[in-house]
């Protein structure tokens, strides 16, 4: 077995991992894109709709509709941009943060149960790989 790792080797495993995360993250009955938007707002603070649309790979009208739904559900709110009074930022609400926290808890519990079914060698290999995987994600998202 070669020690060289390729994107072709990694992609199917990552796709299955993404599927797992989506399947176990159901709290708040929020769409995957909606949850991603709320989580982004929680990490980065208020964002303009155009920036959210670009980050999520959707059109501005589609993001406006999503933000309207999230706002109607009390998960986000619009606020004046202090740097540009003409601009509007979308921010997460306390309820939005609660939904994201609940989804993270669901994922953590599902992964904890799965880790419990693995032997110590596999758990150690996963633990050793986490820093490199984190850097991989940064390399992709920051490019």
mmCIF file of N, CA and C in Angstrom:
data_model
loop_
_atom_site.group_PDB
_atom_site.id
_atom_site.type_symbol
_atom_site.label_atom_id
_atom_site.label_comp_id
_atom_site.label_asym_id
_atom_site.label_seq_id
_atom_site.Cartn_x
_atom_site.Cartn_y
_atom_site.Cartn_z
ATOM 1 N N UNK A 1 0.847 -1.181 0.000
ATOM 2 C CA UNK A 1 0.000 0.000 0.000
ATOM 3 C C UNK A 1 0.889 1.239 0.000
ATOM 4 N N UNK A 2 0.611 2.147 -0.875
ATOM 5 C CA UNK A 2 1.395 3.376 -1.007
ATOM 6 C C UNK A 2 1.111 4.318 0.157
ATOM 7 N N UNK A 3 2.139 5.056 0.571
ATOM 8 C CA UNK A 3 1.959 6.054 1.620
ATOM 9 C C UNK A 3 1.547 7.398 1.027
ATOM 10 N N UNK A 4 1.544 7.496 -0.291
ATOM 11 C CA UNK A 4 1.121 8.732 -0.953
ATOM 12 C C UNK A 4 -0.396 8.840 -0.884
ATOM 13 N N UNK A 5 -0.861 9.994 -0.493
ATOM 14 C CA UNK A 5 -2.292 10.248 -0.397
ATOM 15 C C UNK A 5 -2.690 11.196 -1.506
ATOM 16 N N UNK A 6 -3.779 10.879 -2.169
ATOM 17 C CA UNK A 6 -4.254 11.762 -3.234
ATOM 18 C C UNK A 6 -5.648 12.276 -2.880
ATOM 19 N N UNK A 7 -6.034 13.314 -3.591
ATOM 20 C CA UNK A 7 -7.391 13.826 -3.437
ATOM 21 C C UNK A 7 -8.424 12.774 -3.764
ATOM 22 N N UNK A 8 -8.107 11.906 -4.718
ATOM 23 C CA UNK A 8 -9.033 10.819 -5.081
ATOM 24 C C UNK A 8 -9.217 9.833 -3.939
ATOM 25 N N UNK A 9 -8.172 9.651 -3.123
ATOM 26 C CA UNK A 9 -8.283 8.766 -1.961
ATOM 27 C C UNK A 9 -9.143 9.408 -0.873
ATOM 28 N N UNK A 10 -8.937 10.694 -0.681
ATOM 29 C CA UNK A 10 -9.572 11.411 0.417
ATOM 30 C C UNK A 10 -11.021 11.786 0.119
ATOM 31 N N UNK A 11 -11.320 12.141 -1.115
ATOM 32 C CA UNK A 11 -12.646 12.661 -1.460
ATOM 33 C C UNK A 11 -13.800 11.732 -1.061
ATOM 34 N N UNK A 12 -13.764 10.437 -1.367
ATOM 35 C CA UNK A 12 -14.921 9.598 -1.010
ATOM 36 C C UNK A 12 -15.151 9.503 0.497
ATOM 37 N N UNK A 13 -14.071 9.468 1.261
ATOM 38 C CA UNK A 13 -14.214 9.397 2.718
ATOM 39 C C UNK A 13 -14.796 10.705 3.247
ATOM 40 N N UNK A 14 -14.308 11.820 2.719
ATOM 41 C CA UNK A 14 -14.814 13.117 3.163
ATOM 42 C C UNK A 14 -16.282 13.282 2.771
ATOM 43 N N UNK A 15 -16.660 12.805 1.582
ATOM 44 C CA UNK A 15 -18.057 12.887 1.153
ATOM 45 C C UNK A 15 -18.960 12.101 2.100
ATOM 46 N N UNK A 16 -18.494 10.928 2.516
ATOM 47 C CA UNK A 16 -19.283 10.120 3.455
ATOM 48 C C UNK A 16 -19.359 10.799 4.819
ATOM 49 N N UNK A 17 -18.279 11.459 5.225
ATOM 50 C CA UNK A 17 -18.267 12.183 6.491
ATOM 51 C C UNK A 17 -19.252 13.354 6.451
ATOM 52 N N UNK A 18 -19.265 14.074 5.339
ATOM 53 C CA UNK A 18 -20.218 15.179 5.187
ATOM 54 C C UNK A 18 -21.643 14.647 5.255
ATOM 55 N N UNK A 19 -21.891 13.523 4.596
ATOM 56 C CA UNK A 19 -23.225 12.908 4.627
ATOM 57 C C UNK A 19 -23.617 12.544 6.059
ATOM 58 N N UNK A 20 -22.664 11.973 6.797
ATOM 59 C CA UNK A 20 -22.911 11.628 8.192
ATOM 60 C C UNK A 20 -23.289 12.866 8.997
ATOM 61 N N UNK A 21 -22.520 13.934 8.838
ATOM 62 C CA UNK A 21 -22.774 15.172 9.574
ATOM 63 C C UNK A 21 -24.164 15.706 9.251
ATOM 64 N N UNK A 22 -24.531 15.678 7.987
ATOM 65 C CA UNK A 22 -25.859 16.175 7.591
ATOM 66 C C UNK A 22 -26.969 15.320 8.165
ATOM 67 N N UNK A 23 -26.782 14.008 8.150
ATOM 68 C CA UNK A 23 -27.843 13.110 8.609
ATOM 69 C C UNK A 23 -28.087 13.194 10.102
ATOM 70 N N UNK A 24 -27.058 13.472 10.888
ATOM 71 C CA UNK A 24 -27.247 13.495 12.340
ATOM 72 C C UNK A 24 -27.502 14.893 12.876
ATOM 73 N N UNK A 25 -27.462 15.908 12.028
ATOM 74 C CA UNK A 25 -27.662 17.295 12.456
ATOM 75 C C UNK A 25 -29.041 17.769 12.035
ATOM 76 N N UNK A 26 -30.029 17.544 12.902
ATOM 77 C CA UNK A 26 -31.404 17.868 12.525
ATOM 78 C C UNK A 26 -32.065 18.866 13.461
ATOM 79 N N UNK A 27 -31.416 19.259 14.536
ATOM 80 C CA UNK A 27 -32.038 20.163 15.505
ATOM 81 C C UNK A 27 -32.453 21.468 14.833
ATOM 82 N N UNK A 28 -33.596 21.957 15.230
ATOM 83 C CA UNK A 28 -34.069 23.243 14.731
ATOM 84 C C UNK A 28 -34.730 23.183 13.381
ATOM 85 N N UNK A 29 -34.765 22.019 12.770
ATOM 86 C CA UNK A 29 -35.391 21.851 11.456
ATOM 87 C C UNK A 29 -34.952 22.933 10.480
ATOM 88 N N UNK A 30 -33.637 23.146 10.424
ATOM 89 C CA UNK A 30 -33.039 24.155 9.552
ATOM 90 C C UNK A 30 -32.348 23.423 8.407
ATOM 91 N N UNK A 31 -32.434 23.975 7.212
ATOM 92 C CA UNK A 31 -31.745 23.378 6.071
ATOM 93 C C UNK A 31 -30.235 23.403 6.296
ATOM 94 N N UNK A 32 -29.532 22.596 5.540
ATOM 95 C CA UNK A 32 -28.073 22.571 5.641
ATOM 96 C C UNK A 32 -27.489 23.951 5.359
ATOM 97 N N UNK A 33 -27.975 24.610 4.316
ATOM 98 C CA UNK A 33 -27.475 25.950 3.994
ATOM 99 C C UNK A 33 -27.846 26.940 5.086
ATOM 100 N N UNK A 34 -29.048 26.834 5.599
ATOM 101 C CA UNK A 34 -29.463 27.716 6.686
ATOM 102 C C UNK A 34 -28.579 27.543 7.914
ATOM 103 N N UNK A 35 -28.295 26.295 8.261
ATOM 104 C CA UNK A 35 -27.427 26.031 9.406
ATOM 105 C C UNK A 35 -26.017 26.555 9.145
ATOM 106 N N UNK A 36 -25.537 26.407 7.916
ATOM 107 C CA UNK A 36 -24.204 26.911 7.575
ATOM 108 C C UNK A 36 -24.149 28.434 7.715
ATOM 109 N N UNK A 37 -25.211 29.102 7.298
ATOM 110 C CA UNK A 37 -25.265 30.561 7.410
ATOM 111 C C UNK A 37 -25.254 30.980 8.875
ATOM 112 N N UNK A 38 -26.080 30.343 9.694
ATOM 113 C CA UNK A 38 -26.140 30.698 11.114
ATOM 114 C C UNK A 38 -24.784 30.427 11.781
ATOM 115 N N UNK A 39 -24.178 29.289 11.465
ATOM 116 C CA UNK A 39 -22.875 28.961 12.046
ATOM 117 C C UNK A 39 -21.817 29.974 11.618
ATOM 118 N N UNK A 40 -21.857 30.376 10.346
ATOM 119 C CA UNK A 40 -20.905 31.381 9.843
ATOM 120 C C UNK A 40 -21.070 32.700 10.590
ATOM 121 N N UNK A 41 -22.308 33.106 10.777
ATOM 122 C CA UNK A 41 -22.571 34.349 11.501
ATOM 123 C C UNK A 41 -22.088 34.248 12.949
ATOM 124 N N UNK A 42 -22.246 33.065 13.539
ATOM 125 C CA UNK A 42 -21.770 32.863 14.901
ATOM 126 C C UNK A 42 -20.258 32.944 15.003
ATOM 127 N N UNK A 43 -19.561 32.437 13.979
ATOM 128 C CA UNK A 43 -18.090 32.457 13.967
ATOM 129 C C UNK A 43 -17.529 33.818 13.621
ATOM 130 N N UNK A 44 -18.115 34.456 12.600
ATOM 131 C CA UNK A 44 -17.513 35.657 12.025
ATOM 132 C C UNK A 44 -18.231 36.957 12.374
ATOM 133 N N UNK A 45 -19.390 36.853 12.983
ATOM 134 C CA UNK A 45 -20.160 38.061 13.271
ATOM 135 C C UNK A 45 -21.019 38.448 12.072
ATOM 136 N N UNK A 46 -21.622 39.629 12.163
ATOM 137 C CA UNK A 46 -22.547 40.095 11.135
ATOM 138 C C UNK A 46 -21.927 40.115 9.744
ATOM 139 N N UNK A 47 -22.741 39.761 8.763
ATOM 140 C CA UNK A 47 -22.311 39.705 7.369
ATOM 141 C C UNK A 47 -23.408 40.306 6.488
ATOM 142 N N UNK A 48 -22.981 40.868 5.369
ATOM 143 C CA UNK A 48 -23.942 41.344 4.367
ATOM 144 C C UNK A 48 -24.496 40.143 3.599
ATOM 145 N N UNK A 49 -25.675 40.290 3.089
ATOM 146 C CA UNK A 49 -26.300 39.207 2.325
ATOM 147 C C UNK A 49 -25.433 38.823 1.130
ATOM 148 N N UNK A 50 -24.841 39.805 0.459
ATOM 149 C CA UNK A 50 -23.995 39.484 -0.699
ATOM 150 C C UNK A 50 -22.812 38.612 -0.291
ATOM 151 N N UNK A 51 -22.222 38.874 0.875
ATOM 152 C CA UNK A 51 -21.097 38.066 1.348
ATOM 153 C C UNK A 51 -21.544 36.662 1.727
ATOM 154 N N UNK A 52 -22.711 36.560 2.342
ATOM 155 C CA UNK A 52 -23.248 35.244 2.692
ATOM 156 C C UNK A 52 -23.541 34.434 1.430
ATOM 157 N N UNK A 53 -24.123 35.075 0.436
ATOM 158 C CA UNK A 53 -24.440 34.385 -0.820
ATOM 159 C C UNK A 53 -23.171 33.858 -1.474
ATOM 160 N N UNK A 54 -22.145 34.694 -1.521
ATOM 161 C CA UNK A 54 -20.879 34.280 -2.128
ATOM 162 C C UNK A 54 -20.279 33.103 -1.355
ATOM 163 N N UNK A 55 -20.273 33.186 -0.031
ATOM 164 C CA UNK A 55 -19.672 32.139 0.795
ATOM 165 C C UNK A 55 -20.401 30.811 0.649
ATOM 166 N N UNK A 56 -21.707 30.853 0.469
ATOM 167 C CA UNK A 56 -22.494 29.618 0.377
ATOM 168 C C UNK A 56 -22.737 29.170 -1.058
ATOM 169 N N UNK A 57 -22.272 29.953 -2.017
ATOM 170 C CA UNK A 57 -22.399 29.564 -3.418
ATOM 171 C C UNK A 57 -23.820 29.600 -3.943
ATOM 172 N N UNK A 58 -24.596 30.581 -3.474
ATOM 173 C CA UNK A 58 -25.966 30.737 -3.963
ATOM 174 C C UNK A 58 -26.134 32.168 -4.471
ATOM 175 N N UNK A 59 -27.210 32.411 -5.180
ATOM 176 C CA UNK A 59 -27.469 33.754 -5.697
ATOM 177 C C UNK A 59 -27.893 34.682 -4.556
ATOM 178 N N UNK A 60 -27.760 35.972 -4.815
ATOM 179 C CA UNK A 60 -28.187 36.941 -3.805
ATOM 180 C C UNK A 60 -29.693 36.843 -3.534
ATOM 181 N N UNK A 61 -30.540 36.715 -4.569
ATOM 182 C CA UNK A 61 -31.970 36.558 -4.279
ATOM 183 C C UNK A 61 -32.272 35.303 -3.449
ATOM 184 N N UNK A 62 -31.573 34.209 -3.738
ATOM 185 C CA UNK A 62 -31.790 32.989 -2.955
ATOM 186 C C UNK A 62 -31.380 33.205 -1.502
ATOM 187 N N UNK A 63 -30.260 33.899 -1.281
ATOM 188 C CA UNK A 63 -29.821 34.166 0.092
ATOM 189 C C UNK A 63 -30.800 35.103 0.786
ATOM 190 N N UNK A 64 -31.331 36.083 0.066
ATOM 191 C CA UNK A 64 -32.312 36.986 0.662
ATOM 192 C C UNK A 64 -33.530 36.202 1.132
ATOM 193 N N UNK A 65 -34.006 35.262 0.315
ATOM 194 C CA UNK A 65 -35.146 34.423 0.703
ATOM 195 C C UNK A 65 -34.813 33.583 1.930
ATOM 196 N N UNK A 66 -33.603 33.004 1.948
ATOM 197 C CA UNK A 66 -33.199 32.190 3.090
ATOM 198 C C UNK A 66 -33.124 33.042 4.355
ATOM 199 N N UNK A 67 -32.509 34.208 4.257
ATOM 200 C CA UNK A 67 -32.397 35.103 5.421
ATOM 201 C C UNK A 67 -33.792 35.512 5.889
ATOM 202 N N UNK A 68 -34.702 35.781 4.968
ATOM 203 C CA UNK A 68 -36.080 36.117 5.350
ATOM 204 C C UNK A 68 -36.704 34.982 6.165
ATOM 205 N N UNK A 69 -36.512 33.729 5.710
ATOM 206 C CA UNK A 69 -37.065 32.574 6.438
ATOM 207 C C UNK A 69 -36.410 32.437 7.816
ATOM 208 N N UNK A 70 -35.075 32.559 7.847
ATOM 209 C CA UNK A 70 -34.368 32.437 9.118
ATOM 210 C C UNK A 70 -34.770 33.546 10.080
ATOM 211 N N UNK A 71 -34.973 34.736 9.542
ATOM 212 C CA UNK A 71 -35.400 35.866 10.369
ATOM 213 C C UNK A 71 -36.814 35.616 10.900
ATOM 214 N N UNK A 72 -37.679 35.114 10.036
ATOM 215 C CA UNK A 72 -39.043 34.790 10.454
ATOM 216 C C UNK A 72 -39.082 33.736 11.549
ATOM 217 N N UNK A 73 -38.111 32.840 11.545
ATOM 218 C CA UNK A 73 -38.016 31.797 12.572
ATOM 219 C C UNK A 73 -37.268 32.274 13.818
ATOM 220 N N UNK A 74 -36.812 33.526 13.796
ATOM 221 C CA UNK A 74 -36.121 34.080 14.957
ATOM 222 C C UNK A 74 -34.687 33.614 15.114
ATOM 223 N N UNK A 75 -34.073 33.128 14.032
ATOM 224 C CA UNK A 75 -32.719 32.585 14.104
ATOM 225 C C UNK A 75 -31.653 33.616 13.743
ATOM 226 N N UNK A 76 -32.037 34.622 12.956
ATOM 227 C CA UNK A 76 -31.128 35.720 12.596
ATOM 228 C C UNK A 76 -31.918 37.019 12.670
ATOM 229 N N UNK A 77 -31.187 38.125 12.648
ATOM 230 C CA UNK A 77 -31.819 39.447 12.601
ATOM 231 C C UNK A 77 -30.975 40.350 11.717
ATOM 232 N N UNK A 78 -31.607 41.368 11.204
ATOM 233 C CA UNK A 78 -30.895 42.385 10.424
ATOM 234 C C UNK A 78 -30.551 43.547 11.353
ATOM 235 N N UNK A 79 -29.378 44.124 11.125
ATOM 236 C CA UNK A 79 -28.931 45.263 11.941
ATOM 237 C C UNK A 79 -28.178 46.227 11.048
ATOM 238 N N UNK A 80 -28.210 47.499 11.412
ATOM 239 C CA UNK A 80 -27.468 48.514 10.654
ATOM 240 C C UNK A 80 -25.975 48.231 10.765
ATOM 241 N N UNK A 81 -25.270 48.437 9.658
ATOM 242 C CA UNK A 81 -23.819 48.284 9.615
ATOM 243 C C UNK A 81 -23.206 49.547 10.202
ATOM 244 N N UNK A 82 -22.514 49.438 11.316
ATOM 245 C CA UNK A 82 -21.949 50.622 11.980
ATOM 246 C C UNK A 82 -20.863 51.282 11.127
ATOM 247 N N UNK A 83 -20.255 50.514 10.224
ATOM 248 C CA UNK A 83 -19.221 51.077 9.348
ATOM 249 C C UNK A 83 -19.825 51.781 8.134
ATOM 250 N N UNK A 84 -21.067 51.433 7.781
ATOM 251 C CA UNK A 84 -21.728 52.015 6.614
ATOM 252 C C UNK A 84 -23.226 52.035 6.913
ATOM 253 N N UNK A 85 -23.724 53.147 7.366
ATOM 254 C CA UNK A 85 -25.120 53.253 7.797
ATOM 255 C C UNK A 85 -26.122 52.854 6.722
ATOM 256 N N UNK A 86 -25.718 52.888 5.454
ATOM 257 C CA UNK A 86 -26.630 52.468 4.384
ATOM 258 C C UNK A 86 -26.711 50.952 4.308
ATOM 259 N N UNK A 87 -25.705 50.277 4.833
ATOM 260 C CA UNK A 87 -25.640 48.830 4.738
ATOM 261 C C UNK A 87 -26.375 48.133 5.866
ATOM 262 N N UNK A 88 -26.734 46.893 5.601
ATOM 263 C CA UNK A 88 -27.418 46.064 6.594
ATOM 264 C C UNK A 88 -26.624 44.778 6.767
ATOM 265 N N UNK A 89 -26.426 44.410 8.018
ATOM 266 C CA UNK A 89 -25.751 43.156 8.332
ATOM 267 C C UNK A 89 -26.774 42.155 8.855
ATOM 268 N N UNK A 90 -26.514 40.891 8.595
ATOM 269 C CA UNK A 90 -27.320 39.818 9.161
ATOM 270 C C UNK A 90 -26.517 39.263 10.331
ATOM 271 N N UNK A 91 -27.180 39.108 11.472
ATOM 272 C CA UNK A 91 -26.537 38.601 12.677
ATOM 273 C C UNK A 91 -27.337 37.422 13.216
ATOM 274 N N UNK A 92 -26.671 36.554 13.947
ATOM 275 C CA UNK A 92 -27.390 35.452 14.580
ATOM 276 C C UNK A 92 -28.040 35.949 15.870
ATOM 277 N N UNK A 93 -29.115 35.301 16.231
ATOM 278 C CA UNK A 93 -29.806 35.610 17.485
ATOM 279 C C UNK A 93 -29.426 34.559 18.521
ATOM 280 N N UNK A 94 -29.855 34.782 19.749
ATOM 281 C CA UNK A 94 -29.624 33.770 20.794
ATOM 282 C C UNK A 94 -30.256 32.441 20.384
ATOM 283 N N UNK A 95 -31.444 32.498 19.829
ATOM 284 C CA UNK A 95 -32.110 31.254 19.391
ATOM 285 C C UNK A 95 -31.321 30.581 18.274
ATOM 286 N N UNK A 96 -30.768 31.359 17.359
ATOM 287 C CA UNK A 96 -29.940 30.786 16.297
ATOM 288 C C UNK A 96 -28.718 30.091 16.862
ATOM 289 N N UNK A 97 -28.080 30.717 17.849
ATOM 290 C CA UNK A 97 -26.911 30.091 18.493
ATOM 291 C C UNK A 97 -27.310 28.802 19.207
ATOM 292 N N UNK A 98 -28.488 28.797 19.818
ATOM 293 C CA UNK A 98 -28.969 27.585 20.497
ATOM 294 C C UNK A 98 -29.170 26.440 19.503
ATOM 295 N N UNK A 99 -29.731 26.744 18.336
ATOM 296 C CA UNK A 99 -29.944 25.710 17.314
ATOM 297 C C UNK A 99 -28.606 25.146 16.838
ATOM 298 N N UNK A 100 -27.643 26.019 16.586
ATOM 299 C CA UNK A 100 -26.328 25.557 16.123
ATOM 300 C C UNK A 100 -25.655 24.724 17.212
ATOM 301 N N UNK A 101 -25.760 25.163 18.460
ATOM 302 C CA UNK A 101 -25.187 24.378 19.564
ATOM 303 C C UNK A 101 -25.842 23.004 19.654
ATOM 304 N N UNK A 102 -27.163 22.948 19.478
ATOM 305 C CA UNK A 102 -27.876 21.661 19.530
ATOM 306 C C UNK A 102 -27.430 20.756 18.393
ATOM 307 N N UNK A 103 -27.231 21.312 17.208
ATOM 308 C CA UNK A 103 -26.772 20.515 16.066
ATOM 309 C C UNK A 103 -25.357 19.986 16.320
ATOM 310 N N UNK A 104 -24.491 20.823 16.889
ATOM 311 C CA UNK A 104 -23.130 20.373 17.215
ATOM 312 C C UNK A 104 -23.172 19.262 18.255
ATOM 313 N N UNK A 105 -24.052 19.393 19.225
ATOM 314 C CA UNK A 105 -24.192 18.354 20.249
ATOM 315 C C UNK A 105 -24.645 17.045 19.613
ATOM 316 N N UNK A 106 -25.591 17.111 18.688
ATOM 317 C CA UNK A 106 -26.046 15.904 17.989
ATOM 318 C C UNK A 106 -24.884 15.237 17.267
ATOM 319 N N UNK A 107 -24.096 16.034 16.540
ATOM 320 C CA UNK A 107 -22.955 15.481 15.812
ATOM 321 C C UNK A 107 -21.948 14.866 16.769
ATOM 322 N N UNK A 108 -21.651 15.580 17.843
ATOM 323 C CA UNK A 108 -20.666 15.084 18.811
ATOM 324 C C UNK A 108 -21.124 13.761 19.422
ATOM 325 N N UNK A 109 -22.402 13.660 19.750
ATOM 326 C CA UNK A 109 -22.920 12.423 20.339
ATOM 327 C C UNK A 109 -22.867 11.268 19.343
ATOM 328 N N UNK A 110 -23.214 11.531 18.095
ATOM 329 C CA UNK A 110 -23.156 10.475 17.072
ATOM 330 C C UNK A 110 -21.719 10.025 16.851
ATOM 331 N N UNK A 111 -20.797 10.983 16.793
ATOM 332 C CA UNK A 111 -19.392 10.625 16.591
ATOM 333 C C UNK A 111 -18.817 9.920 17.813
ATOM 334 N N UNK A 112 -19.230 10.328 19.003
ATOM 335 C CA UNK A 112 -18.777 9.664 20.239
ATOM 336 C C UNK A 112 -19.195 8.198 20.234
ATOM 337 N N UNK A 113 -20.442 7.950 19.849
ATOM 338 C CA UNK A 113 -20.929 6.567 19.780
ATOM 339 C C UNK A 113 -20.131 5.765 18.749
ATOM 340 N N UNK A 114 -19.850 6.378 17.607
ATOM 341 C CA UNK A 114 -19.088 5.684 16.562
ATOM 342 C C UNK A 114 -17.659 5.416 17.018
ATOM 343 N N UNK A 115 -17.042 6.407 17.671
ATOM 344 C CA UNK A 115 -15.678 6.208 18.176
ATOM 345 C C UNK A 115 -15.631 5.051 19.172
ATOM 346 N N UNK A 116 -16.677 4.886 19.940
ATOM 347 C CA UNK A 116 -16.739 3.793 20.911
ATOM 348 C C UNK A 116 -16.755 2.415 20.267
ATOM 349 N N UNK A 117 -17.108 2.350 19.004
ATOM 350 C CA UNK A 117 -17.130 1.062 18.293
ATOM 351 C C UNK A 117 -15.803 0.754 17.610
ATOM 352 N N UNK A 118 -14.868 1.696 17.656
ATOM 353 C CA UNK A 118 -13.553 1.489 17.035
ATOM 354 C C UNK A 118 -12.552 1.027 18.079
ATOM 355 N N UNK A 119 -11.512 0.350 17.609
ATOM 356 C CA UNK A 119 -10.476 -0.050 18.555
ATOM 357 C C UNK A 119 -9.543 1.131 18.849
ATOM 358 N N UNK A 120 -8.701 0.958 19.850
ATOM 359 C CA UNK A 120 -7.827 2.034 20.324
ATOM 360 C C UNK A 120 -6.872 2.506 19.228
ATOM 361 N N UNK A 121 -6.430 1.614 18.369
ATOM 362 C CA UNK A 121 -5.512 1.993 17.294
ATOM 363 C C UNK A 121 -6.179 2.949 16.313
ATOM 364 N N UNK A 122 -7.417 2.641 15.932
ATOM 365 C CA UNK A 122 -8.149 3.525 15.021
ATOM 366 C C UNK A 122 -8.429 4.877 15.673
ATOM 367 N N UNK A 123 -8.821 4.863 16.955
ATOM 368 C CA UNK A 123 -9.085 6.133 17.647
ATOM 369 C C UNK A 123 -7.813 6.977 17.720
ATOM 370 N N UNK A 124 -6.674 6.344 17.969
ATOM 371 C CA UNK A 124 -5.405 7.077 18.031
ATOM 372 C C UNK A 124 -5.037 7.640 16.663
ATOM 373 N N UNK A 125 -5.282 6.876 15.608
ATOM 374 C CA UNK A 125 -4.977 7.353 14.252
ATOM 375 C C UNK A 125 -5.843 8.563 13.904
ATOM 376 N N UNK A 126 -7.112 8.519 14.279
ATOM 377 C CA UNK A 126 -8.004 9.654 14.021
ATOM 378 C C UNK A 126 -7.543 10.864 14.818
ATOM 379 N N UNK A 127 -7.211 10.668 16.071
ATOM 380 C CA UNK A 127 -6.731 11.776 16.907
ATOM 381 C C UNK A 127 -5.467 12.392 16.321
ATOM 382 N N UNK A 128 -4.564 11.552 15.838
ATOM 383 C CA UNK A 128 -3.317 12.054 15.259
ATOM 384 C C UNK A 128 -3.567 12.823 13.965
ATOM 385 N N UNK A 129 -4.624 12.451 13.230
ATOM 386 C CA UNK A 129 -4.917 13.087 11.941
ATOM 387 C C UNK A 129 -5.664 14.415 12.088
ATOM 388 N N UNK A 130 -6.281 14.679 13.233
ATOM 389 C CA UNK A 130 -7.117 15.874 13.374
ATOM 390 C C UNK A 130 -6.388 17.181 13.074
ATOM 391 N N UNK A 131 -5.178 17.421 13.593
ATOM 392 C CA UNK A 131 -4.514 18.689 13.263
ATOM 393 C C UNK A 131 -4.262 18.849 11.758
ATOM 394 N N UNK A 132 -3.860 17.779 11.101
ATOM 395 C CA UNK A 132 -3.611 17.852 9.663
ATOM 396 C C UNK A 132 -4.914 18.080 8.901
ATOM 397 N N UNK A 133 -5.990 17.442 9.316
ATOM 398 C CA UNK A 133 -7.281 17.659 8.665
ATOM 399 C C UNK A 133 -7.751 19.095 8.856
ATOM 400 N N UNK A 134 -7.524 19.644 10.024
ATOM 401 C CA UNK A 134 -7.885 21.039 10.273
ATOM 402 C C UNK A 134 -7.104 21.968 9.345
ATOM 403 N N UNK A 135 -5.819 21.697 9.164
ATOM 404 C CA UNK A 135 -5.006 22.511 8.251
ATOM 405 C C UNK A 135 -5.462 22.327 6.810
ATOM 406 N N UNK A 136 -5.880 21.102 6.454
ATOM 407 C CA UNK A 136 -6.394 20.839 5.106
ATOM 408 C C UNK A 136 -7.634 21.683 4.834
ATOM 409 N N UNK A 137 -8.546 21.705 5.803
ATOM 410 C CA UNK A 137 -9.759 22.508 5.650
ATOM 411 C C UNK A 137 -9.397 23.986 5.494
ATOM 412 N N UNK A 138 -8.481 24.470 6.330
ATOM 413 C CA UNK A 138 -8.044 25.868 6.212
ATOM 414 C C UNK A 138 -7.440 26.140 4.839
ATOM 415 N N UNK A 139 -6.644 25.206 4.328
ATOM 416 C CA UNK A 139 -6.001 25.389 3.028
ATOM 417 C C UNK A 139 -7.037 25.492 1.917
ATOM 418 N N UNK A 140 -8.124 24.745 2.026
ATOM 419 C CA UNK A 140 -9.172 24.787 1.007
ATOM 420 C C UNK A 140 -10.017 26.048 1.165
ATOM 421 N N UNK A 141 -10.437 26.344 2.379
ATOM 422 C CA UNK A 141 -11.337 27.477 2.611
ATOM 423 C C UNK A 141 -10.638 28.826 2.476
ATOM 424 N N UNK A 142 -9.352 28.873 2.726
ATOM 425 C CA UNK A 142 -8.626 30.134 2.652
ATOM 426 C C UNK A 142 -8.041 30.407 1.273
ATOM 427 N N UNK A 143 -8.225 29.467 0.353
ATOM 428 C CA UNK A 143 -7.626 29.669 -0.990
ATOM 429 C C UNK A 143 -8.494 30.532 -1.866
#
